[in-house]
Coordinates of C-alpha atoms in Angstrom, one line a residue:
X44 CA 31.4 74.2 -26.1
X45 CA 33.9 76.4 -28.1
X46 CA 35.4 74.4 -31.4
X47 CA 38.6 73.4 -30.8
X48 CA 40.9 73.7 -34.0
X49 CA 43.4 71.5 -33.8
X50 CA 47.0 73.0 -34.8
X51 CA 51.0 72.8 -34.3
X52 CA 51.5 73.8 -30.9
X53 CA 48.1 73.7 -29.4
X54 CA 46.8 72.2 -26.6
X55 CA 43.6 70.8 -25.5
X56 CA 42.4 72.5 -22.3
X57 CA 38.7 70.7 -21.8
X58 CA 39.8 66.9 -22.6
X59 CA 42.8 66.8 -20.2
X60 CA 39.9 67.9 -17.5
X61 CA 37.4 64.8 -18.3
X62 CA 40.5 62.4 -18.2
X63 CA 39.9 59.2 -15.5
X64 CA 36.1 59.6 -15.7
X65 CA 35.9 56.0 -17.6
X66 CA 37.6 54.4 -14.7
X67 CA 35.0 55.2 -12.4
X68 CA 32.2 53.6 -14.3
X69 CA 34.4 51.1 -15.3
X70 CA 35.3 50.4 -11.7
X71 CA 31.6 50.7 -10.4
X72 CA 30.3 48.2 -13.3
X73 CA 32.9 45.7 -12.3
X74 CA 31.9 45.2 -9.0
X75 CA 28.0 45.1 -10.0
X76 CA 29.1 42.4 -12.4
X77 CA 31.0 40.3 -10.0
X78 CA 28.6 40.4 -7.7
X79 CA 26.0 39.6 -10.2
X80 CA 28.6 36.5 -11.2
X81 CA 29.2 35.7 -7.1
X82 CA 25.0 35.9 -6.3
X83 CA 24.7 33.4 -9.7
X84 CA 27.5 31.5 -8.5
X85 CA 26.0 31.1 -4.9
X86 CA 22.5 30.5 -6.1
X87 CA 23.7 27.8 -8.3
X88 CA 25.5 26.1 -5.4
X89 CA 22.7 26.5 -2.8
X90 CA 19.9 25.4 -5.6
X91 CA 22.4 22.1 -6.2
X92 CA 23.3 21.8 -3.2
X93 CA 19.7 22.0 -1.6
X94 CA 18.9 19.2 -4.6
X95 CA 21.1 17.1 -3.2
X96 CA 19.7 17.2 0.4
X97 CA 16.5 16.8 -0.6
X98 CA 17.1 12.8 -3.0
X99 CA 19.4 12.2 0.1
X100 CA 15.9 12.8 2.8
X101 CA 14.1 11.1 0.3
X102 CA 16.6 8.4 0.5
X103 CA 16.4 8.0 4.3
X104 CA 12.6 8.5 4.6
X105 CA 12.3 5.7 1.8
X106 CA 14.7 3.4 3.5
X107 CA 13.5 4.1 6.6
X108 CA 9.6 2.9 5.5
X109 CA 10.9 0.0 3.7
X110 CA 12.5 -1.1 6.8
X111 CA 9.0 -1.3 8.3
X112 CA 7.3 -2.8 5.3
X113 CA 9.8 -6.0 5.6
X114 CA 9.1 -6.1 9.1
X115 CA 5.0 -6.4 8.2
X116 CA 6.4 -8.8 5.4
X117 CA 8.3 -10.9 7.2
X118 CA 5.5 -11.3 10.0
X119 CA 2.8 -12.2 7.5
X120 CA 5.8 -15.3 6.5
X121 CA 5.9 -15.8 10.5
X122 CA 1.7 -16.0 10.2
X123 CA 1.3 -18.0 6.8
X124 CA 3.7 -20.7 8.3
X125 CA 2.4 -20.5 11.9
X126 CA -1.4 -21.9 10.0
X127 CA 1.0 -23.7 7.9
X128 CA 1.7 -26.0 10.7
X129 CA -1.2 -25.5 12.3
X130 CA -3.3 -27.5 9.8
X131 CA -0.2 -29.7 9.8
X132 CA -1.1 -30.1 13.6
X133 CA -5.0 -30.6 12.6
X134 CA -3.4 -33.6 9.8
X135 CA -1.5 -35.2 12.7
X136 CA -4.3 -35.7 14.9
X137 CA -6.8 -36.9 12.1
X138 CA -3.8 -39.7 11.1
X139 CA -3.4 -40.4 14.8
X140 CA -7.0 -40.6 15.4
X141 CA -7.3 -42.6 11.7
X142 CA -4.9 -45.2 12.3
X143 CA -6.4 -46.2 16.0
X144 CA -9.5 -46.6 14.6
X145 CA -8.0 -48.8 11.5
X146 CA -6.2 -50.9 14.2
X147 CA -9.7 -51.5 15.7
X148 CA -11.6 -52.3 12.8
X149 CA -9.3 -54.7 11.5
X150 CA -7.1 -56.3 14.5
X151 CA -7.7 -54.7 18.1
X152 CA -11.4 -54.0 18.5
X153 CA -14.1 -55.8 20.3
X154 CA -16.1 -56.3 17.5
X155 CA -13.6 -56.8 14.2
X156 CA -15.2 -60.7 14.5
X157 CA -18.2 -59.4 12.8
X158 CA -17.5 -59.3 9.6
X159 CA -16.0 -62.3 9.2
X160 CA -19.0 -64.0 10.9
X161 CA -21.3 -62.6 8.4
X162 CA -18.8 -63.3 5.5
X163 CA -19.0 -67.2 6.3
X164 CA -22.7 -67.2 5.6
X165 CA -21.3 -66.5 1.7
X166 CA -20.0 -68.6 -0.5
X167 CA -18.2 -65.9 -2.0
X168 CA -16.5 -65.4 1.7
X169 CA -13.1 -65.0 -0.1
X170 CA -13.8 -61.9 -1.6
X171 CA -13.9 -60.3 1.9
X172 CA -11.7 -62.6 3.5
X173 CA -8.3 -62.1 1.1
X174 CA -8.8 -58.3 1.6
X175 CA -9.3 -58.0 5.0
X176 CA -6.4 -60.3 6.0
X177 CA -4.1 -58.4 3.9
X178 CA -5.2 -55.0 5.5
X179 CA -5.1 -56.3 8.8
X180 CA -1.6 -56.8 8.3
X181 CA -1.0 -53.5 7.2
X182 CA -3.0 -51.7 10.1
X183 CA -0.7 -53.2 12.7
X184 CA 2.0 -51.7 11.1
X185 CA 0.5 -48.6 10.8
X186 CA -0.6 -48.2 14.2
X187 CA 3.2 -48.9 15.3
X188 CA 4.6 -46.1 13.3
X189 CA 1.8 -43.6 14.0
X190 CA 2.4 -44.2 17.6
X191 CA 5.8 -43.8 17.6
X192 CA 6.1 -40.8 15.8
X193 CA 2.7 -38.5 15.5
X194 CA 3.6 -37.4 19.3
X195 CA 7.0 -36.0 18.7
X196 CA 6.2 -34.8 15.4
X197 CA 3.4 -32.8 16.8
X198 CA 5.9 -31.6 19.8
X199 CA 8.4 -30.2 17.3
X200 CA 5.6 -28.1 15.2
X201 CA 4.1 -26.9 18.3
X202 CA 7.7 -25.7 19.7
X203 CA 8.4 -24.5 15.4
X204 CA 4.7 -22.3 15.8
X205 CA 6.0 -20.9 19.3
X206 CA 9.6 -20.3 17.7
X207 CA 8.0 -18.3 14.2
X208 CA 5.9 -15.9 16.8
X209 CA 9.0 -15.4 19.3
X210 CA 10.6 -14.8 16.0
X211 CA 7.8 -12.3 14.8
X212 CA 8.3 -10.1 18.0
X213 CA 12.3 -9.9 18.3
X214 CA 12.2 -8.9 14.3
X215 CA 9.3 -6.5 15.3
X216 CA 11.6 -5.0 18.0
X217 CA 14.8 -4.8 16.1
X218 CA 12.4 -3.0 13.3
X219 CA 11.4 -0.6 15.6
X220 CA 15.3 -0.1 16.7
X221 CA 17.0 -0.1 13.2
X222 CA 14.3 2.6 11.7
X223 CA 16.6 5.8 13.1
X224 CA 19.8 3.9 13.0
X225 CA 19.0 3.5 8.9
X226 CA 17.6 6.9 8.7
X227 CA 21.1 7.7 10.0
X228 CA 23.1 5.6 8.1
X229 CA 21.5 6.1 4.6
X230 CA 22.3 10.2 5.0
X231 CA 25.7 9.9 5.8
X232 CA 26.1 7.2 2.8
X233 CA 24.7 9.3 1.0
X234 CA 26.2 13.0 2.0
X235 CA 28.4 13.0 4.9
X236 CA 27.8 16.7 5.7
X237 CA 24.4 16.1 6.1
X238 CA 22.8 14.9 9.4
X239 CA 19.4 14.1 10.6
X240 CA 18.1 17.7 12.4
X241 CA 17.6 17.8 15.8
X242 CA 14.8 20.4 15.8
X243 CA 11.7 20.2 17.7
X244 CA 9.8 19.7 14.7
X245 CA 12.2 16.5 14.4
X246 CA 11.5 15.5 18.1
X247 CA 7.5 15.8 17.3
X248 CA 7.8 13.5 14.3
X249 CA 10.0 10.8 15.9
X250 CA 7.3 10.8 18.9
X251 CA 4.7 11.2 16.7
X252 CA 5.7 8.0 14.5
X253 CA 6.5 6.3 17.4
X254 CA 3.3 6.2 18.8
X255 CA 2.2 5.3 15.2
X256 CA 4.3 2.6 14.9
X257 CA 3.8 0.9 18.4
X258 CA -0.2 1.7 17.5
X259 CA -0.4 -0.1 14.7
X260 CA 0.0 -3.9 14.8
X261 CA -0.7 -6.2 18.2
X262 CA 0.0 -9.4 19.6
X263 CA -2.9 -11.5 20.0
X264 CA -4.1 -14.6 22.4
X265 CA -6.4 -16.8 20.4
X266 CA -6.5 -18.4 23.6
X267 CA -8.3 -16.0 25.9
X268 CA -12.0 -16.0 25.8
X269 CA -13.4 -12.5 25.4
X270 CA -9.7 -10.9 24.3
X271 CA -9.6 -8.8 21.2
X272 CA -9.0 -11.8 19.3
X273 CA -12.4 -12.8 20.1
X274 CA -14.4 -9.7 20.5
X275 CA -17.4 -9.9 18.6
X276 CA -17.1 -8.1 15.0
X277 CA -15.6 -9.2 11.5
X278 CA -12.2 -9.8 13.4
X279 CA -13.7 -12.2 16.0
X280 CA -11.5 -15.6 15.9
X281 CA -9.7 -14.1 12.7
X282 CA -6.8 -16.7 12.8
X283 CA -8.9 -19.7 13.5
X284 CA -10.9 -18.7 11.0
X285 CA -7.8 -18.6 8.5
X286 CA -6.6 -22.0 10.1
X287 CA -10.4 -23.4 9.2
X288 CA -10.6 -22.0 5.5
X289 CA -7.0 -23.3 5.0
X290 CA -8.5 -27.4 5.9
X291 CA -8.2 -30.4 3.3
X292 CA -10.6 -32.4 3.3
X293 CA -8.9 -35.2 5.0
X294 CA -8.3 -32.8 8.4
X295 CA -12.1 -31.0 7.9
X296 CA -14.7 -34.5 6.8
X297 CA -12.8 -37.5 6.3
X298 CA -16.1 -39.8 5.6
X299 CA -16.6 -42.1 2.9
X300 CA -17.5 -45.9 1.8
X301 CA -14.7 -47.7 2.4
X302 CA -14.2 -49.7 -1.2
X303 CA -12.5 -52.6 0.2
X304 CA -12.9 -55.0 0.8
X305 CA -16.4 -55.7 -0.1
X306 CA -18.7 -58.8 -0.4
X307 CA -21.2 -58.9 -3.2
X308 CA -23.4 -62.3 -3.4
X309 CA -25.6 -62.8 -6.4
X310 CA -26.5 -66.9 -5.8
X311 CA -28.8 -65.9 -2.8
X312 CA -31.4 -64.3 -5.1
X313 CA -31.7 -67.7 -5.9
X314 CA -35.0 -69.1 -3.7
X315 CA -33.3 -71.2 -1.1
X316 CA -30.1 -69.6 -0.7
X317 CA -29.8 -68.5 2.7
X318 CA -26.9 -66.1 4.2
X319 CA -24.7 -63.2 3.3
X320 CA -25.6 -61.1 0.2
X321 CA -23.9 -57.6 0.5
X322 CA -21.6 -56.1 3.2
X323 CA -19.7 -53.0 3.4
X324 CA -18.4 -50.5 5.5
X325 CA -18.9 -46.9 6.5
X326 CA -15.9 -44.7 7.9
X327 CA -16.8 -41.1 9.5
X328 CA -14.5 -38.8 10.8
X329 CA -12.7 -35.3 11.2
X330 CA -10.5 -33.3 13.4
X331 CA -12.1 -30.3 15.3
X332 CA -10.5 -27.3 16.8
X333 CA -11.9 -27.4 20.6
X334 CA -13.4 -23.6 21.6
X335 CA -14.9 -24.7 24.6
X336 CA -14.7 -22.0 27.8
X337 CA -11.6 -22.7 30.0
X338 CA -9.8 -24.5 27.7
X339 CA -10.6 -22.0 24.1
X340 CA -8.5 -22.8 21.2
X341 CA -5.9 -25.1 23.0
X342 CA -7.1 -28.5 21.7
X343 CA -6.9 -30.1 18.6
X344 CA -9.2 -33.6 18.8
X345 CA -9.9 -36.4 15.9
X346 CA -12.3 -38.4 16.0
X347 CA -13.2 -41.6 13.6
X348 CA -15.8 -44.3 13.3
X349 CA -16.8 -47.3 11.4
X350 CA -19.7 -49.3 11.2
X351 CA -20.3 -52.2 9.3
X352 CA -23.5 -52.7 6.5
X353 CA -24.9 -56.1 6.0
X354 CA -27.7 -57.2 3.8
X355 CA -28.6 -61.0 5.3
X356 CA -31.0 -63.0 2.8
X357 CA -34.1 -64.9 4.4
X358 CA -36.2 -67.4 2.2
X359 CA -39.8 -67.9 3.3
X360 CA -42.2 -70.3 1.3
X361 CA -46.3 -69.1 1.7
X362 CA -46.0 -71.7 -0.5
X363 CA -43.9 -69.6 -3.4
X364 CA -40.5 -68.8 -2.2
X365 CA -40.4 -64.9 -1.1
X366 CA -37.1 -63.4 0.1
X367 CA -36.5 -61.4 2.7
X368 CA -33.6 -59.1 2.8
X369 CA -32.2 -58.1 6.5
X370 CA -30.4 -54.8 6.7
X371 CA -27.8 -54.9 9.8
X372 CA -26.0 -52.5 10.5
X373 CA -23.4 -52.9 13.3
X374 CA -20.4 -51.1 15.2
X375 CA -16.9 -51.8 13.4
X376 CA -14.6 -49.8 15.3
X377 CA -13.1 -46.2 16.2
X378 CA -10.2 -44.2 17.5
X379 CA -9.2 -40.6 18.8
X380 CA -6.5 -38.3 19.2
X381 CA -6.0 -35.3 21.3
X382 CA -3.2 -32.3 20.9
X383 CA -3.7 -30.2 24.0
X384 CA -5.8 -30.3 27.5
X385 CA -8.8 -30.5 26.1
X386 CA -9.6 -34.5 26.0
X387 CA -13.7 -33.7 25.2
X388 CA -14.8 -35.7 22.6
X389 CA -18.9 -33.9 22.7
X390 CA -19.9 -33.1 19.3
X391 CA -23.1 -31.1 20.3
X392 CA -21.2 -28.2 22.0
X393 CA -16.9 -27.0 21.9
X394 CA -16.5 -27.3 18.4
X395 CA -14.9 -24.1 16.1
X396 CA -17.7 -23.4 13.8
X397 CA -19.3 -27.1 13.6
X398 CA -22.6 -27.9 14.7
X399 CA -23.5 -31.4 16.0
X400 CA -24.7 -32.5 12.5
X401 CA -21.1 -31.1 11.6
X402 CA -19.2 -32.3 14.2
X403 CA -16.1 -35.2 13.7
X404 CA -17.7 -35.3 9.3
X405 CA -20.7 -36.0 10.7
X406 CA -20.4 -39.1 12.8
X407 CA -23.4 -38.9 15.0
X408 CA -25.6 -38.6 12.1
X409 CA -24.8 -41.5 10.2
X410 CA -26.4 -44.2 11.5
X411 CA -23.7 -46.7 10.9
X412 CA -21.2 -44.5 12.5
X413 CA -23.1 -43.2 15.7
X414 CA -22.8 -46.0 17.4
X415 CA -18.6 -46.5 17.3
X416 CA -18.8 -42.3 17.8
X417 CA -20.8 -42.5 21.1
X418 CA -18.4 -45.2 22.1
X419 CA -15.4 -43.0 21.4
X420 CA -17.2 -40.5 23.5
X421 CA -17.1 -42.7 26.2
X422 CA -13.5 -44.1 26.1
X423 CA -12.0 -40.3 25.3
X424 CA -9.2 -39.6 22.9
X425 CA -6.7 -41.3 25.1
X426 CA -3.3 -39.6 26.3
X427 CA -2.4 -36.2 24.4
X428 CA 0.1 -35.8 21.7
X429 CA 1.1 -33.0 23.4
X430 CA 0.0 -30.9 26.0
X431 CA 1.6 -27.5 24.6
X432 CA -1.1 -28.2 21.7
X433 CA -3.8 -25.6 20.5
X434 CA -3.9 -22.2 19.2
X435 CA -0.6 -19.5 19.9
X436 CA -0.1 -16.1 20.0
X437 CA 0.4 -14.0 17.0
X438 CA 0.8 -10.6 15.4
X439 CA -1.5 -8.7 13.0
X440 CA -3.0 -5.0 12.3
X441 CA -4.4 -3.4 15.3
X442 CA -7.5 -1.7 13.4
X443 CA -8.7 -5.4 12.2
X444 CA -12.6 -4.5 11.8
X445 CA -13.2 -4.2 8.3
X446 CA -16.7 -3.6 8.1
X447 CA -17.4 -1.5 4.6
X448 CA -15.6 -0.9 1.7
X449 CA -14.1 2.0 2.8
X450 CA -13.4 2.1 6.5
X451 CA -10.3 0.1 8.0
X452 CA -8.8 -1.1 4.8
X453 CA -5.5 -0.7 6.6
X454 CA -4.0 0.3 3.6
X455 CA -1.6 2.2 4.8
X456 CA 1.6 1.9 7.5
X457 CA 2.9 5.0 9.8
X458 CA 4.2 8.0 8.2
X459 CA 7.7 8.7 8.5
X460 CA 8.8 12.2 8.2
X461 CA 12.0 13.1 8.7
X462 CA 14.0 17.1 8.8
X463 CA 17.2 16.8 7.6
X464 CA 19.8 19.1 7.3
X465 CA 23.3 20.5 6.3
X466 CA 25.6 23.3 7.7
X467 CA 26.6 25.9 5.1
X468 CA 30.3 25.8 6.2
X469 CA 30.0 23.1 3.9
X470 CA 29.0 24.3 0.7
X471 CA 31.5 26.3 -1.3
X472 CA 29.9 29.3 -2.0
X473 CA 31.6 33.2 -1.9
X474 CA 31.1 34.0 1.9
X475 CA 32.5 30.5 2.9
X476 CA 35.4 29.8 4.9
X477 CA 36.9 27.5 1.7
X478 CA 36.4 30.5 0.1
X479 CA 36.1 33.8 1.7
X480 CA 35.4 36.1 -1.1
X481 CA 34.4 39.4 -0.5
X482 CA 36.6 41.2 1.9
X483 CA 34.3 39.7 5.3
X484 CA 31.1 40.7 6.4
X485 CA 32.0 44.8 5.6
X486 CA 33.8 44.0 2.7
X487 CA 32.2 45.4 -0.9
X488 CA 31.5 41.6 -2.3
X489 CA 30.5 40.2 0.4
X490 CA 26.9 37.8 0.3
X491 CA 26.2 36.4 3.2
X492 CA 24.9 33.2 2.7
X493 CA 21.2 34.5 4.5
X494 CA 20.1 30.8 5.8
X495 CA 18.4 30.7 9.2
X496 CA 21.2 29.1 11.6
X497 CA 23.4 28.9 8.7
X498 CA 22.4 25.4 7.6
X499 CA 20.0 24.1 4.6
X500 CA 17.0 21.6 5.5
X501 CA 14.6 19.6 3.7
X502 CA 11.6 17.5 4.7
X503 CA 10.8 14.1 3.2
X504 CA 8.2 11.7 4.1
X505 CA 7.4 8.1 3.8
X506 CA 5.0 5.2 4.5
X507 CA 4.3 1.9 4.3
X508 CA 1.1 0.2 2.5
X509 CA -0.5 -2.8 2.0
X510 CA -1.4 -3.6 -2.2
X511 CA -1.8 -6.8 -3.9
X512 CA -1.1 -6.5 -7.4
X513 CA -3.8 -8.1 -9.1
X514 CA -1.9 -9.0 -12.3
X515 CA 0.6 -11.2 -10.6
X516 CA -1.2 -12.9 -7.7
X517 CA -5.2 -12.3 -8.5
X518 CA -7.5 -13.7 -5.9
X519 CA -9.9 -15.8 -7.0
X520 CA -13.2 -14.4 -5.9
X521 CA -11.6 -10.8 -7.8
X522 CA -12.2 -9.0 -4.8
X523 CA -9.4 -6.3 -3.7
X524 CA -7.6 -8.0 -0.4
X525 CA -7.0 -5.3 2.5
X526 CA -4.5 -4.9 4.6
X527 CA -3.2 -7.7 7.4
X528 CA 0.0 -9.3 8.5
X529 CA -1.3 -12.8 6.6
X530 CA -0.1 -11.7 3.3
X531 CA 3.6 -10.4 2.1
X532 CA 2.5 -7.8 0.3
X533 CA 3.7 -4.4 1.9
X534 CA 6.1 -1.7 0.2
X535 CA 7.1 1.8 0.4
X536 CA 6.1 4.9 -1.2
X537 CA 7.2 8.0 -0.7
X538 CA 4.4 11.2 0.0
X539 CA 4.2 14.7 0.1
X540 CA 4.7 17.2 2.5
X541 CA 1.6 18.8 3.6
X542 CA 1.3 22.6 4.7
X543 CA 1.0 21.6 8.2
X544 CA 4.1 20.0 8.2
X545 CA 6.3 22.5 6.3
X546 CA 4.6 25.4 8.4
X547 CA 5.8 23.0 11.5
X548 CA 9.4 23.2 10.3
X549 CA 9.4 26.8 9.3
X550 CA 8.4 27.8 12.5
X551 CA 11.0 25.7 14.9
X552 CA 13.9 26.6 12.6
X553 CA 15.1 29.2 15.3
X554 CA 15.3 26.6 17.9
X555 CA 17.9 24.1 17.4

C-alpha cells in the first residue's frame, strides 16, 4: 500500500473504499449471538420444563401406587378383624357351652345329687355345702343371661365378619377404579398443561397393570373342600390356621381343677371314722372349629364336662384297724354349643388340627371327664347359635405358597408405569405462538422446537410392597414377615425405568 501523507487539502482515496465493511460482521455476529442467546434460552425452558414433567409423573405414578397399597392395607384391617371376631365367635360358643354345663353340675343335671350325698358322710359337710349353695345360685343366673344373649351376639359378629369382607371387595373395586382417575387428577393438580399420553405404549401399560392388578390378590372360600384355600402346600387352611394361632386359652383347652368348693376331711384317718375324706371336681373343655366334609369350616362347637373325685374312707379290723381308701370317680355334668350346621359333637374325627387326645381340652382322656363327654356326644350341642356360623370368604395374595426364603415372598405389588406428556404450544420458548420469534419457519432466527409430535414426555413408574419395619413392630421369633393381606404394612416406592420400557416409548412416539 502507498503511504498516505496526510496534508491541507488531501483526500483519502483507499479508506473511503473499505467504509461499511464493519457493519457486515457486525451484522453477521449479531444474529449468531442471538441465536446463540434464543437456542440457550430454549434449552433452558425445555430442560425446566421437561423437570417439571418428569416430579409431576413421578407424582401421579407415586399417588397412583399408594392408592393400591391402602387398598392392601385396608383389607389386611378387613382380615385382622374378620379373626378378630372369629375367635370372638370361638369365645361365645365356649361360654355358651361353659355355662350349660355349670347349670348342670350345680342345679339342672341328673346327677348334681352326688356330691352332696357323699358330703353328708363328712362331718366337715359345710365346707362343700356353703360353697356349692352359693354357686348354685349364681349358675342359674348365668345360664339365663348366656341364653338370652350368646345367640344374638353371635348373629351380629357373623353378619359384622360378612359386612368387613363385602367391605374388602367394594374398597377393592373402587381401588381398581380410582387408580387412573388419581393418576389423572394428581397431573392436572400438579401442571394443568400436562395430560396422561394416549400412546400405545400407554395403552400396553394400562393393560399390562391391569392384568397385574386383577392377578394379584383373590377371594377365597375357606368353606369349599379342595378350593385353593385348601390345596395342599404351606397356604392350605391359611386363615384357619391364623384363627387357631390367634386362641386363648379359654376358647383352645379350658380344663382345670375346679378349686371350689372342696372337701378336705382329716378326722377319718382316725381308725373308726368312716365316710367322706376328700372330694373335688374336674372340668374339661374347649371349642373346636368343625372341618368335617360337607359341612368344612362352617361350625363352631364347645364342648364341656365335669366329673366329680371322691376318696370314701373304709375301716377294717384283722384285728388292728387298717384303712381302706375308695377312689370314685363319677359323672358331674356337661354342656354344648353349636354356631353353624354342623351339630357333631365326635372328637376322634372333624376337628381343625386336634386329634382325639386333643379334642374339646382333652375330655375323652381324662377319666373323670369321659364319661359327662360321651354323654354330651349323645345328647348333641343342642339348637345353634346361629346357622350363618363358620368360616367366610376373604381376600389375600394370590401367589400364597411360600416355600423358601427366596421364592413367593410377595414382596412386591403391580408396577405402575405411566407416559405422560405436554404439548409445546405450551412452553414459552422462541418458535412459540406466545412468542413467535424468528420471522416463522423461513425466517433467519427461527428454532424450531424439534420434539417428535411437538409435545415433551416422560415415563415414571411405581409399585407397591410389602416391609415390616423391624425397629417399630419386631416379631418375636426375629424372623422377616412376607408379604399377605393379614398385616397393614404396604407402601409405595417409586422405581426406575428399564431399557425395555423407554425403548417401548421411543418407538410408539410417532403414533398418537
Amino acid at each position: 500500500m502507498r503511504e498516505l501523507r496526510p496534508g491541507r487539502g488531501r483526500r483519502f482515496p483507499l479508506l473511503s473504499r473499505q467504509r461499511g465493511q464493519a457493519l457486515a460482521f457486525i451484522g453477521v455476529t449479531t444474529v449468531v449471538v442471538l441465536l446463540g442467546l434464543l437456542l440457550l434460552y430454549n434449552v433452558a425452558q425445555l430442560t425446566t420444563q421437561k423437570m417439571k414433567l418428569q416430579n409431576t409423573a413421578d407424582a401421579a405414578a407415586y399417588s397412583g401406587a399408594l392408592t393400591e397399597a391402602r387398598d392392601y392395607n385396608f383389607t389386611a384391617y378387613a382380615n385382622r378383624a374378620m379373626i378378630a371376631n372369629q375367635v370372638a365367635v370361638a369365645q361365645i360358643v365356649g361360654l355358651r357351652s361353659w355355662a350349660r354345663n355349670l347349670d348342670s353340675v350345680y342345679k339342672s343335671g341328673p346327677f348334681n345329687w352326688v356330691p352332696q350325698t357323699f358330703a353328708s358322710l363328712s362331718a366337715l359337710s359345710a365346707m362343700w355345702t356353703t360353697v356349692w349353695n352359693v354357686v348354685r345360685t349364681a349358675a342359674g343366673g348365668i345360664e339365663s343371661v348366656m341364653n338370652a344373649i350368646a345367640g344374638p351376639l353371635v348373629t351380629v359378629l357373623d353378619l359384622l365378619i360378612d359386612a368387613l369382607y363385602y367391605g374388602s371387595t367394594a374398597y377393592h373395586i373402587a381401588m381398581i377404579l380410582t387408580v387412573p382417575e388419581t393418576v389423572v387428577e394428581v397431573i392436572e393438580k400438579n401442571d394443568p398443561d400436562a395430560s396422561l399420553s394416549t400412546s400405545l405404549t400407554q395403552i400396553g401399560f394400562a393393560a399390562k397393570h391391569a392384568l397385574d392388578v386383577y392377578g394379584f390378590t383373590s377371594d377365597y372360600d375357606p368353606t369349599k373342600s379342595g378350593n385353593d384355600d385348601n390345596k395342599s402346600g404351606s397356604s392350605k387352611d391359611r386363615q384357619a390356621n391364623v384363627i387357631f394361632n390367634s386362641q386363648d386359652g379359654f376358647y383352645n383347652f379350658r380344663s382345670y381343677p375346679w378349686p371350689l368348693p372342696i372337701l378336705i376331711d382329716p378326722t377319718k384317718a382316725i381308725p373308726g371314722n368312716f365316710g367322706t375324706m376328700f372330694m373335688i371336681m374336674y372340668h374339661s373343655g374347649g371349642t373346636e372349629l368343625k372341618n368335617k366334609s360337607g359341612t368344612y369350616m362352617k361350625s363352631w362347637t364347645g364342648a364341656d364336662a365335669t366329673g366329680l373325685f371322691t376318696i370314701l374312707m373304709v375301716w377294717i379290723f384283722v384285728p388292728f384297724p387298717v384303712p381302706i381308701p375308695i377312689p370314685i370317680p363319677t359323672p358331674q355334668g356337661y354342656g354344648a354349643a353349636l354356631a353353624g350346621s354342623n351339630n357333631d359333637l365326635q372328637p376322634a374325627t372333624g376337628n381343625f388340627n386336634h386329634n382325639f387326645a386333643q379334642a374339646y381340652g382333652s375330655t375323652f382322656v381324662n377319666p373323670l371327664t369321659m364319661v359327662p363327654g360321651w354323654i354330651n356326644v349323645g345328647n348333641g350341642t343342642g339348637a345353634t347359635l346361629d346357622s350363618n356360623g363358620g368360616l367366610k370368604k376373604y381376600w389375600d395374595v394370590s401367589n400364597r405358597d411360600q416355600a423358601s426364603a427366596t421364592a413367593n415372598q410377595n414382596t412386591s405389588g403391580p408396577e405402575l408405569l405411566i407416559e405422560v406428556e405436554k404439548p409445546m404450544s405450551t412452553i414459552a420458548i422462541s418458535s412459540s405462538p406466545s412468542m413467535n420469534i424468528g420471522g416463522g419457519d423461513t425466517g433467519q432466527l427461527w428454532l424450531a422446537d424439534g420434539t417428535q409430535d411437538n409435545k415433551i414426555k416422560s415415563l415414571s413408574k411405581a409399585q407397591s410392597y410389602f416391609a415390616r419395619p423391624t425397629k417399630l413392630f419386631p416379631r418375636g421369633d426375629g424372623k422377616t414377615e412376607y408379604g399377605s393381606l393379614y398385616n397393614p404394612y404396604w407402601q409405595a416406592r417409586l422405581m426406575p425405568n428399564n431399557l425395555l420400557e423407554q425403548g417401548a416409548s421411543i418407538l410408539t412416539q410417532s403414533f398418537p
